[in-house]
XYZ file of C-alpha atoms in Angstrom:
451
model
C 68.223 27.401 -12.799
C 64.699 26.031 -12.708
C 64.364 22.629 -11.065
C 63.606 19.755 -13.493
C 60.398 18.870 -11.652
C 59.246 22.470 -11.936
C 60.038 22.391 -15.662
C 58.022 19.184 -16.078
C 55.131 20.574 -14.042
C 55.168 23.643 -16.277
C 54.764 21.335 -19.290
C 51.721 19.744 -17.682
C 50.264 23.174 -16.927
C 50.725 24.121 -20.582
C 48.933 20.950 -21.639
C 46.087 21.532 -19.178
C 45.548 24.997 -20.653
C 44.453 23.233 -23.842
C 41.099 21.611 -24.602
C 40.976 18.613 -22.271
C 40.789 14.884 -22.801
C 36.994 14.920 -22.907
C 37.286 17.098 -26.042
C 37.760 14.531 -28.770
C 37.138 15.012 -32.462
C 37.320 12.286 -35.123
C 40.501 13.410 -36.828
C 44.216 12.766 -36.660
C 45.389 15.181 -39.379
C 46.268 17.873 -36.850
C 48.583 15.532 -34.976
C 50.046 14.272 -38.251
C 50.857 17.845 -39.323
C 52.802 18.566 -36.134
C 54.666 15.262 -36.430
C 55.541 16.047 -40.041
C 57.206 19.297 -38.937
C 59.170 17.258 -36.369
C 60.380 14.772 -39.055
C 57.973 12.025 -37.951
C 59.677 10.697 -34.806
C 57.044 7.950 -34.537
C 58.652 6.227 -37.530
C 61.999 5.688 -35.818
C 61.038 2.584 -33.801
C 58.788 -0.434 -33.993
C 55.271 -0.056 -32.566
C 52.833 -2.370 -30.808
C 49.455 -0.592 -30.900
C 46.611 -1.550 -28.538
C 42.913 -0.795 -28.461
C 39.811 -2.322 -26.867
C 37.344 -1.509 -24.121
C 38.975 -3.088 -21.077
C 42.379 -4.536 -20.291
C 44.402 -2.304 -22.628
C 46.683 -0.832 -20.013
C 47.337 -4.092 -18.156
C 48.059 -5.872 -21.438
C 50.265 -3.013 -22.631
C 52.311 -3.128 -19.437
C 52.808 -6.902 -19.790
C 53.868 -6.514 -23.429
C 56.352 -3.809 -22.472
C 57.807 -5.960 -19.687
C 58.160 -8.958 -22.014
C 59.811 -6.883 -24.746
C 62.192 -5.301 -22.228
C 63.114 -8.765 -20.935
C 64.443 -9.467 -24.447
C 67.065 -6.789 -23.840
C 65.345 -4.196 -26.020
C 64.901 -0.569 -24.968
C 61.211 0.153 -24.552
C 58.756 2.997 -24.438
C 55.200 2.749 -23.149
C 52.413 5.271 -23.654
C 49.186 4.737 -21.704
C 46.387 6.882 -20.330
C 45.076 8.220 -18.089
C 47.567 8.564 -15.260
C 46.876 7.716 -11.623
C 49.024 10.215 -9.714
C 51.360 12.171 -12.030
C 51.274 12.696 -15.796
C 54.826 11.399 -16.303
C 53.439 7.895 -15.578
C 51.876 7.981 -19.040
C 55.251 7.963 -20.793
C 57.485 5.155 -19.566
C 61.053 4.627 -20.744
C 62.574 1.231 -19.954
C 59.946 0.484 -17.329
C 60.099 3.760 -15.397
C 58.170 7.027 -15.716
C 59.955 9.439 -17.999
C 62.466 11.680 -16.221
C 61.320 15.233 -15.579
C 64.291 16.618 -17.517
C 63.517 14.394 -20.514
C 59.870 15.417 -20.717
C 60.769 19.098 -20.340
C 63.469 18.838 -23.020
C 61.042 17.108 -25.385
C 58.512 19.891 -24.853
C 61.134 22.544 -25.655
C 61.798 20.676 -28.897
C 58.102 20.603 -29.786
C 56.869 23.992 -28.609
C 57.980 26.197 -31.538
C 56.212 23.905 -33.998
C 53.081 23.837 -31.846
C 52.785 27.576 -32.384
C 53.111 27.102 -36.141
C 50.355 24.483 -36.293
C 48.096 26.467 -33.988
C 48.504 29.441 -36.333
C 47.595 27.298 -39.343
C 44.531 25.996 -37.528
C 43.446 29.474 -36.507
C 43.765 30.669 -40.122
C 41.473 27.808 -41.138
C 38.976 28.694 -38.410
C 39.811 25.636 -36.302
C 40.548 25.290 -32.605
C 44.111 24.894 -31.334
C 45.791 21.544 -30.708
C 44.362 19.700 -27.706
C 45.801 18.177 -24.533
C 45.806 14.620 -25.874
C 47.085 15.527 -29.335
C 50.079 17.265 -27.787
C 50.649 14.566 -25.171
C 50.772 11.972 -27.961
C 53.362 14.000 -29.869
C 55.319 14.499 -26.654
C 55.397 10.720 -26.126
C 56.547 10.086 -29.694
C 59.343 12.654 -29.445
C 60.468 11.455 -26.006
C 60.586 7.852 -27.263
C 62.682 8.891 -30.256
C 65.017 10.945 -28.078
C 65.529 8.061 -25.598
C 65.905 6.318 -28.104
C 63.695 3.224 -27.827
C 63.636 0.098 -29.956
C 59.924 -0.585 -29.439
C 57.066 1.677 -28.359
C 54.028 -0.002 -26.830
C 51.206 2.395 -27.599
C 47.701 2.495 -26.126
C 44.985 4.425 -27.961
C 43.283 7.302 -26.199
C 39.824 6.585 -27.605
C 38.671 4.361 -30.425
C 41.336 3.753 -33.023
C 41.044 4.984 -36.603
C 40.946 8.708 -35.835
C 42.801 8.643 -32.526
C 45.966 10.756 -32.352
C 48.047 7.642 -31.647
C 47.034 6.239 -35.033
C 49.578 8.517 -36.683
C 52.009 5.714 -35.810
C 52.153 2.542 -37.894
C 51.767 -0.466 -35.646
C 53.804 -3.534 -36.570
C 51.421 -5.430 -34.277
C 47.800 -4.409 -33.635
C 46.403 -5.760 -30.367
C 42.701 -5.901 -29.513
C 41.581 -6.280 -25.929
C 37.922 -7.276 -25.407
C 35.579 -4.852 -27.168
C 32.289 -3.867 -25.558
C 29.982 -0.843 -25.472
C 31.768 2.250 -24.137
C 31.958 5.873 -25.305
C 28.852 5.116 -27.387
C 28.305 8.836 -28.001
C 31.687 9.049 -29.750
C 32.317 5.589 -31.182
C 28.868 4.256 -32.058
C 25.872 2.666 -30.386
C 26.573 -0.953 -31.380
C 29.579 -3.176 -30.833
C 29.956 -3.508 -34.601
C 30.290 0.270 -35.034
C 32.720 0.500 -32.139
C 34.774 -2.409 -33.499
C 34.906 -0.750 -36.909
C 36.439 2.394 -35.398
C 38.902 0.383 -33.327
C 39.875 -1.764 -36.327
C 41.363 1.396 -37.838
C 44.668 0.681 -36.074
C 45.296 -2.277 -38.407
C 47.974 -1.313 -40.940
C 48.993 -2.948 -44.216
C 50.890 -6.168 -43.589
C 50.631 -5.946 -39.815
C 50.199 -8.833 -37.408
C 46.890 -8.696 -35.515
C 46.214 -10.482 -32.230
C 42.913 -10.304 -30.434
C 41.266 -11.396 -27.233
C 38.199 -13.566 -27.566
C 35.463 -11.297 -28.993
C 31.730 -11.281 -29.565
C 30.911 -12.896 -32.959
C 29.948 -9.544 -34.500
C 33.253 -7.992 -33.381
C 35.214 -11.031 -34.572
C 33.726 -10.586 -38.055
C 34.583 -6.868 -38.197
C 38.211 -7.500 -37.219
C 38.619 -10.335 -39.711
C 37.307 -8.172 -42.557
C 39.607 -5.303 -41.605
C 42.640 -7.617 -41.431
C 41.817 -9.074 -44.845
C 41.558 -5.581 -46.397
C 45.063 -4.760 -45.153
C 46.701 -8.092 -45.920
C 47.296 -8.555 -42.195
C 47.563 -11.856 -40.360
C 45.089 -12.306 -37.505
C 45.046 -14.592 -34.467
C 42.327 -14.934 -31.833
C 42.497 -16.086 -28.230
C 40.739 -19.408 -27.845
C 41.484 -20.428 -31.428
C 45.082 -19.592 -32.312
C 46.433 -19.124 -28.788
C 44.906 -19.621 -25.356
C 45.099 -19.411 -21.605
C 45.137 -23.140 -20.920
C 45.142 -23.165 -17.131
C 45.326 -20.793 -14.181
C 45.308 -21.304 -10.453
C 45.755 -19.079 -7.439
C 49.242 -18.525 -6.055
C 50.613 -16.325 -3.302
C 50.486 -12.754 -4.583
C 49.006 -13.695 -7.943
C 48.521 -16.814 -10.065
C 50.205 -19.654 -11.927
C 49.257 -19.769 -15.604
C 49.838 -22.017 -18.579
C 49.619 -20.404 -22.012
C 49.459 -21.982 -25.446
C 51.067 -19.318 -27.575
C 51.408 -18.897 -31.316
C 54.876 -20.429 -31.239
C 55.078 -22.557 -28.115
C 53.518 -23.628 -24.836
C 54.549 -21.921 -21.608
C 53.746 -23.982 -18.535
C 53.270 -22.983 -14.894
C 54.461 -19.408 -15.249
C 54.035 -17.030 -12.305
C 52.050 -13.832 -12.858
C 52.043 -11.441 -9.861
C 48.558 -10.090 -10.622
C 45.120 -11.011 -9.293
C 42.048 -11.832 -11.339
C 41.185 -14.351 -14.013
C 41.048 -11.553 -16.581
C 44.742 -10.832 -15.988
C 45.569 -14.374 -17.038
C 43.749 -13.775 -20.333
C 45.544 -10.426 -20.693
C 48.836 -12.278 -20.225
C 47.967 -14.742 -22.997
C 47.183 -11.818 -25.304
C 50.464 -10.119 -24.367
C 52.461 -13.280 -25.072
C 50.853 -13.649 -28.517
C 51.597 -9.997 -29.280
C 55.265 -10.347 -28.351
C 55.588 -13.604 -30.295
C 54.168 -11.736 -33.306
C 56.640 -8.917 -32.849
C 59.730 -11.093 -32.552
C 58.958 -13.690 -35.194
C 55.406 -15.053 -35.104
C 54.700 -18.762 -35.150
C 58.341 -19.571 -35.925
C 59.840 -18.194 -32.734
C 58.799 -18.946 -29.175
C 59.794 -16.724 -26.272
C 62.709 -18.319 -24.372
C 61.647 -19.557 -20.943
C 63.949 -17.356 -18.878
C 62.872 -14.254 -20.797
C 59.184 -15.115 -20.444
C 59.548 -15.685 -16.696
C 61.384 -12.381 -16.256
C 58.841 -10.485 -18.321
C 55.744 -11.866 -16.626
C 57.186 -11.658 -13.122
C 58.136 -8.036 -13.754
C 54.652 -7.077 -14.903
C 52.709 -4.589 -12.820
C 49.284 -3.031 -13.244
C 48.779 -0.093 -10.870
C 45.176 0.664 -10.094
C 44.031 -2.758 -11.289
C 43.286 -5.098 -8.368
C 46.187 -3.476 -6.562
C 46.647 -4.290 -2.879
C 46.716 -1.042 -0.887
C 46.218 -2.125 2.694
C 46.248 -4.963 5.188
C 44.350 -5.493 8.437
C 41.903 -4.769 6.872
C 42.651 -5.753 3.300
C 42.017 -2.920 0.852
C 42.283 -3.300 -2.928
C 41.734 -0.724 -5.629
C 40.500 -1.276 -9.159
C 39.537 1.429 -11.648
C 36.482 -0.582 -12.874
C 35.123 2.474 -14.675
C 32.636 0.694 -16.931
C 30.353 -2.351 -16.622
C 32.823 -4.706 -18.317
C 35.565 -3.727 -15.868
C 33.155 -3.902 -12.929
C 32.116 -7.437 -13.896
C 35.779 -8.479 -14.040
C 36.347 -6.951 -10.609
C 33.323 -8.721 -9.126
C 34.539 -12.048 -10.482
C 38.046 -11.453 -9.127
C 36.766 -10.543 -5.651
C 34.988 -13.889 -5.540
C 37.683 -16.073 -7.076
C 40.978 -14.503 -5.999
C 40.260 -13.618 -2.366
C 38.836 -15.448 0.637
C 36.475 -12.986 2.330
C 32.816 -13.268 3.287
C 31.910 -9.594 2.889
C 33.151 -6.721 0.780
C 32.641 -3.029 1.419
C 32.801 -1.083 -1.832
C 34.018 2.520 -1.864
C 32.461 3.857 -5.059
C 32.984 7.043 -7.055
C 32.009 7.399 -10.718
C 32.381 10.077 -13.394
C 29.115 11.408 -14.784
C 29.842 10.374 -18.382
C 30.120 6.721 -17.338
C 27.418 4.029 -17.089
C 26.845 4.206 -13.334
C 23.777 1.959 -13.522
C 25.773 -0.761 -15.287
C 28.731 -0.445 -12.910
C 26.458 -0.719 -9.847
C 24.552 -3.663 -11.315
C 27.849 -5.514 -11.780
C 29.185 -4.734 -8.293
C 25.986 -4.945 -6.208
C 26.000 -8.761 -5.801
C 29.506 -8.530 -4.295
C 28.777 -5.664 -1.899
C 27.662 -5.972 1.712
C 27.764 -2.166 1.936
C 28.653 0.653 -0.442
C 30.409 3.846 0.664
C 29.650 6.429 -2.021
C 31.964 9.392 -2.556
C 33.058 11.847 -5.243
C 36.266 11.558 -7.315
C 38.319 14.742 -7.474
C 37.142 15.761 -10.944
C 34.718 18.308 -12.340
C 33.281 15.357 -14.267
C 32.358 13.484 -11.076
C 28.843 12.102 -10.707
C 26.735 13.471 -7.849
C 27.170 11.305 -4.749
C 23.535 11.525 -3.660
C 22.316 10.466 -7.078
C 24.805 7.598 -7.096
C 23.599 6.531 -3.646
C 20.018 6.447 -4.921
C 21.081 4.041 -7.662
C 22.823 1.815 -5.112
C 19.712 1.784 -2.903
C 17.591 0.750 -5.881
C 20.003 -2.158 -6.381
C 19.124 -3.279 -2.828
C 22.482 -2.593 -1.157
C 23.076 -0.688 2.084
C 24.731 2.631 1.232
C 26.220 5.663 2.986
C 27.377 8.942 1.434
C 30.731 10.571 2.208
C 32.041 13.977 1.104
C 35.558 12.789 0.256
C 37.521 9.645 -0.476
C 39.362 10.003 2.842
C 36.041 9.983 4.735
C 34.669 7.076 2.714
C 37.868 5.047 3.096
C 37.970 5.636 6.847
C 34.359 4.508 7.201
C 34.915 1.454 5.006
C 38.113 0.400 6.771
C 36.478 0.831 10.173
C 33.534 -1.275 8.960
C 35.892 -3.984 7.710
C 37.963 -3.967 10.911
C 34.796 -4.472 12.956
C 34.294 -8.127 11.964
C 36.238 -11.111 10.716
C 36.543 -11.931 7.010
C 35.673 -8.470 5.711
C 37.621 -6.435 3.152
C 37.348 -3.223 1.155
C 37.480 -2.539 -2.591
C 37.748 0.986 -3.997
C 36.368 1.242 -7.517
C 34.446 3.129 -10.195
C 36.947 5.635 -11.605
C 40.575 5.933 -12.668
C 40.640 9.313 -10.919
C 39.409 7.725 -7.690
C 41.966 4.928 -8.040
C 44.807 7.430 -8.288
C 43.557 9.293 -5.232
C 43.285 6.016 -3.316
C 46.868 5.034 -4.124
C 48.139 8.424 -2.920
C 45.998 8.267 0.233
C 47.141 4.737 1.075
C 50.780 5.783 0.773
C 50.223 8.902 2.872
C 48.392 7.043 5.654
C 50.408 3.813 5.333
C 47.451 1.447 5.110
C 49.839 -1.484 4.815
C 50.747 -0.911 8.460
C 47.220 -2.060 9.308
C 44.175 -0.458 10.854
C 44.796 1.938 13.698
C 41.388 2.846 15.134
């Protein structure tokens, strides 16, 4: 009999044979048709739906942890993955079992052929990687079964495949310019697409937004008869201070105040993500009438993780990794390096995909960098290292070019080990972050530098 891991890997191979994640069209009808044939599994549980430019995954993981702490069975769908695709579908806080994902695919596959045939007859391309992955997540969550699915959009909102689910709570992380070629060239246009996840009668919670974005979200909520609450007005991060391994935060929620709670994540932005997560869970379980009990809140926040987001990979020298794949994320990383750590110099290992704003990412990170070690993520979408190095030089930072992450990381760690109060940050791409996590585990960076 075929091993379960081999069965799951075969599912991923079948998905990869489809049009990839960079192939995105503004439509969800194809996904809806497949779900209809499967009796709409996405309607069998409650849904918390998240969109935004940065912070979606971290916030989603905190929401899932808080919901699970209530004793509810949870699903979590996020993207992209760092090391293995099963990370994208979490059941009760763990990546979906290989057998479960393979069984779900066997359930779906016959209907995939039917929809592909219908599309071909209409002169349309077959279902894509992300459309099928979304359906796979919905089916797996129904099969588990889960009580609540925390669902992160792939891109945008209104026409994203995930928007075939009806979110009881719509959550908006900070919205900024990103994917302008697909979503629009102004924040208002992008916000309008993202506001498409708001459903009739839903509860909406949002991070603090630019005034133009705020207005778009308020109009969309009013059209759907949805309540809406904003960070800074209706709930807030009241206080945060550094603590060993993370931070102590005080949150004024929609239903209560939560004082001196421990969050095992670095960065001021993670405190704001936590406030947004708390408001989302309050909205799910009862809104302004029902606060989260203290023991449940503590368990949920303390159990929160955010792989690839200011994650500690090594000691002696210190190495952290952060995806930081757009200017907004890079600015948050730069702020966290200054406020959450006590080092004089940072070496930045940088690899960026060519469809990203490399100039904006470098501009955000350059003030924090004593030296940049440019490399290439393991993707056919990777930006040219030499061209990236030229941009770093123009920003006035010392730069070297390395053919692989392993070479760049070795050079950066050796640089950091050569003087006191130096550390390394690996950033610029989710793909690079995943490779860094795997490399750190393989070479055991937490054992310290062995020159």
